[in-house]
One Martini backbone bead per residue (centre of mass of N, CA, C, O) as a GRO file, in nm:
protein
  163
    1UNK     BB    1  31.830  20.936   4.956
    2UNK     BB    2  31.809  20.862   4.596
    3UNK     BB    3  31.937  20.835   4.315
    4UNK     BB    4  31.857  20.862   4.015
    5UNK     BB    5  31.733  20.739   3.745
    6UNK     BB    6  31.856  20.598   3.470
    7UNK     BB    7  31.865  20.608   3.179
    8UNK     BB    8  31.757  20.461   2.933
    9UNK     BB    9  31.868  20.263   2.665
   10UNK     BB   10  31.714  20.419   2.472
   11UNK     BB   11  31.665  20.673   2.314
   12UNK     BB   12  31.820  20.994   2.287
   13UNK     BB   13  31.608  21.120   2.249
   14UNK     BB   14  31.278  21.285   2.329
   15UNK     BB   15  30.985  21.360   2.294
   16UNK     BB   16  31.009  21.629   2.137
   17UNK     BB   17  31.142  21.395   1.887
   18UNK     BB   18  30.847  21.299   1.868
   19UNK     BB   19  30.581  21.192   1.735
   20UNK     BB   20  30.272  21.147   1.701
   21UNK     BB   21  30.082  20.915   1.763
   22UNK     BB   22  29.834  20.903   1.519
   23UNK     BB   23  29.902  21.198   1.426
   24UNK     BB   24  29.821  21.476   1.234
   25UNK     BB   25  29.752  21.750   1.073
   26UNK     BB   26  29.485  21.629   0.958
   27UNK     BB   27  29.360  21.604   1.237
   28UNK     BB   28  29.339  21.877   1.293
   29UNK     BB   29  29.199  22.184   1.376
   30UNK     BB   30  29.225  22.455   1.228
   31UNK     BB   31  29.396  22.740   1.234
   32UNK     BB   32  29.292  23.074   1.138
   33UNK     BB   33  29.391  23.332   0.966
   34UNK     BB   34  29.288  23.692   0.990
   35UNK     BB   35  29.434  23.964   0.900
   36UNK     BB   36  29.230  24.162   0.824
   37UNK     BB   37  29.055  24.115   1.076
   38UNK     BB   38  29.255  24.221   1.275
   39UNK     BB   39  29.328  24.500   1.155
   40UNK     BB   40  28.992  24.602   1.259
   41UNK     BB   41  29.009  24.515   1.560
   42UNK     BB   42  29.236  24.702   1.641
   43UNK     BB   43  29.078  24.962   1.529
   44UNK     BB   44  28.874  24.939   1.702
   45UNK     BB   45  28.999  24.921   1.978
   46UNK     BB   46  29.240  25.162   1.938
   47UNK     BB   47  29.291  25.282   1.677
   48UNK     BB   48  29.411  25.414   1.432
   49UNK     BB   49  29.652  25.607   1.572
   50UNK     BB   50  29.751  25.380   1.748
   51UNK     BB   51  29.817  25.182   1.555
   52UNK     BB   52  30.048  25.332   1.350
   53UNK     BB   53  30.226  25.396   1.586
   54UNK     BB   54  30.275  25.147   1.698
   55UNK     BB   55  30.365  24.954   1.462
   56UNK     BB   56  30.586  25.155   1.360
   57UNK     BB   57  30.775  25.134   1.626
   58UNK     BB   58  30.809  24.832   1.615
   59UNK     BB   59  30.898  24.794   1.310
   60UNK     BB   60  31.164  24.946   1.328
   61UNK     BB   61  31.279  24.719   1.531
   62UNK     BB   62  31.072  24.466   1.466
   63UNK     BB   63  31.032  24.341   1.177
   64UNK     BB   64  30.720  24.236   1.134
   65UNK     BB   65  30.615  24.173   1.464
   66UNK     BB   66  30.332  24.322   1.421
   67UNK     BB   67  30.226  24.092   1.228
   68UNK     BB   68  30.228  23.870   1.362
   69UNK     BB   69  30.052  23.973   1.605
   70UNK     BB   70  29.785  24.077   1.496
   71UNK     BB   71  29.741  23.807   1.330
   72UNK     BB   72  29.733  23.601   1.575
   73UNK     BB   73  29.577  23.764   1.756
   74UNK     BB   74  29.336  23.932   1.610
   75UNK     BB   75  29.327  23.696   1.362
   76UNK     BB   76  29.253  23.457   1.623
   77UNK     BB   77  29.217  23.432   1.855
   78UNK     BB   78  28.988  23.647   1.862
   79UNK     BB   79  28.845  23.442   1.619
   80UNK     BB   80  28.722  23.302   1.835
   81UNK     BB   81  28.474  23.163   1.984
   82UNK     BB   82  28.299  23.212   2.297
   83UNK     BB   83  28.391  23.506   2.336
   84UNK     BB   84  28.343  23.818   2.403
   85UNK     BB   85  28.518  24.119   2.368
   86UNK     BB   86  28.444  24.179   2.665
   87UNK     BB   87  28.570  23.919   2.792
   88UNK     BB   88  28.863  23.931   2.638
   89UNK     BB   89  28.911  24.214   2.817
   90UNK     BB   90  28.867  24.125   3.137
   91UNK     BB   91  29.116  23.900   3.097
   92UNK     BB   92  29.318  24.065   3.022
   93UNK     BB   93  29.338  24.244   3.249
   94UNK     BB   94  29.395  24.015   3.467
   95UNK     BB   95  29.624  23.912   3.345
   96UNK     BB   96  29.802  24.184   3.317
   97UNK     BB   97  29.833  24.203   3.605
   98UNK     BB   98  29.905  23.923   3.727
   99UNK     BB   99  30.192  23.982   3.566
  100UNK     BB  100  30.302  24.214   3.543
  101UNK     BB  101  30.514  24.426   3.420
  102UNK     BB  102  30.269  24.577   3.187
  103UNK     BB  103  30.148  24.862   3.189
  104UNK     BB  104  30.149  24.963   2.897
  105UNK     BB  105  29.938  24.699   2.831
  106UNK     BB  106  29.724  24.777   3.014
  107UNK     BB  107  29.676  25.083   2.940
  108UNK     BB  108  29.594  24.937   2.648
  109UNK     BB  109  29.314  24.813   2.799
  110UNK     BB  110  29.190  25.026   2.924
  111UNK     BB  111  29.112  25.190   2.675
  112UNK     BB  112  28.965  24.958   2.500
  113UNK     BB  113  28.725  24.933   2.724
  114UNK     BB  114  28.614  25.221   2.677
  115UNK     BB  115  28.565  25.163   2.370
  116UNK     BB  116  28.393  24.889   2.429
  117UNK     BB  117  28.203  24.965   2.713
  118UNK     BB  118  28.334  24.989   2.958
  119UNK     BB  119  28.356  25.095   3.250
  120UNK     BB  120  28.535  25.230   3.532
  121UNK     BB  121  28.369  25.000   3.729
  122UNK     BB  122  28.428  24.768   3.578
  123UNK     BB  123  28.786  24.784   3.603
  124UNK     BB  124  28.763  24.829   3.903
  125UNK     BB  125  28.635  24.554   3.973
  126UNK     BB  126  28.857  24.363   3.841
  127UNK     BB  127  29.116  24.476   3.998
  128UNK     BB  128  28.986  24.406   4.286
  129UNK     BB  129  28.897  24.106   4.250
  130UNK     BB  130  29.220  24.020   4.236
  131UNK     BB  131  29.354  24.023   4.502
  132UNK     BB  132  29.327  23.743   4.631
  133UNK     BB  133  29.474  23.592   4.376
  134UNK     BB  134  29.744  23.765   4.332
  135UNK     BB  135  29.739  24.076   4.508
  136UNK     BB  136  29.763  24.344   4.597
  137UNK     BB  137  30.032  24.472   4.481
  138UNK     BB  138  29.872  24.401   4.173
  139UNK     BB  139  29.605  24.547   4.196
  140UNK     BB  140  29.696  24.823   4.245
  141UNK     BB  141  29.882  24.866   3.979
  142UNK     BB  142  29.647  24.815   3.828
  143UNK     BB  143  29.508  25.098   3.960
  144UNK     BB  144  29.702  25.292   3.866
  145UNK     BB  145  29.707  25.272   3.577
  146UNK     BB  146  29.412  25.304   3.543
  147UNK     BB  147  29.373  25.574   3.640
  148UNK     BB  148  29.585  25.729   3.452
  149UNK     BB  149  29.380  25.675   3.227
  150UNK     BB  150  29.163  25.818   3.301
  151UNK     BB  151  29.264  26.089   3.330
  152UNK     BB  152  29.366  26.100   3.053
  153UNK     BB  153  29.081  26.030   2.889
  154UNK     BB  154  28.961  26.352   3.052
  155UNK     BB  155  29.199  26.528   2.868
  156UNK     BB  156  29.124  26.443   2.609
  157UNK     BB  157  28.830  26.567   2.629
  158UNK     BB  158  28.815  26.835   2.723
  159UNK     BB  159  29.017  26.885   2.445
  160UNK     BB  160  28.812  26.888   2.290
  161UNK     BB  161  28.575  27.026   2.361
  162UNK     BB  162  28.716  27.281   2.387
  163UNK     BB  163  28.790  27.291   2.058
   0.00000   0.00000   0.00000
């Protein structure tokens, strides 16, 4: 095996510390962010009273930081053209599956998917289809996560009715 190649006795820079030849930001299509929107589409989402606890303790600990994430994922990616918002649900479901060791926000994925009307049958067939490609153990942990959404989601109905 032979040793690798020194480096050249160009610049010390990397290229990381180059701009891009003959691109400017202005050559480039705005990603447009739009905070209001943002805001519309989490309450639509979560609802406006997990909206309110979630970002309430999470700007507690790290000010700023839900404001930046509605901001540029609900009010940036999620309003970008090309997939409907339930497209960009079964998608979430998959990522965060297939991430593993991301439960919260799996089951608060799970909970969004049934307020904008995926059915159980739908949740559970697309985290069953994740096992050849994920594999098994995390296709399971995401039937987990999913069954106990379902179960909370069925005794907070019932919890309703009854009322």
């Amino acid at each position: 095996m032979s040793p690798a190649p020194a480096p050249s006795s160009g610049s010390a820079s990397g290229p990381a510390d180059r701009a891009p030849v003959g691109i400017t930001p202005a050559d480039l299509a705005p990603a447009p962010l739009d905070r209001a929107a943002g805001y519309a589409l989490l309450a639509e989402l979560a609802g406006p009273q997990t909206q309110a606890d979630t970002l309430g303790r999470l700007d507690g600990l790290a000010p700023g930081f839900p404001d930046w994430i509605v901001t540029t994922l609900f009010g940036g990616t999620y309003q970008r053209p090309g997939l409907a918002l339930r497209d960009r649900q079964v998608a979430n479901l998959a990522a965060l599956t297939a991430l593993g060791g991301v439960e919260p926000q799996l089951a608060d994925h799970v909970r969004n998917s049934l307020r904008i009307g995926l059915t159980r049958e739908e949740i559970t067939e697309v985290l069953v289809h994740l096992a050849p490609y994920v594999g098994v153990p995390k296709a399971l942990a995401g039937l987990r996560v999913a069954a106990a959404t379902f179960a909370e989601a069925e005794a907070g109905a019932e919890g309703v009715a009854a009322a």
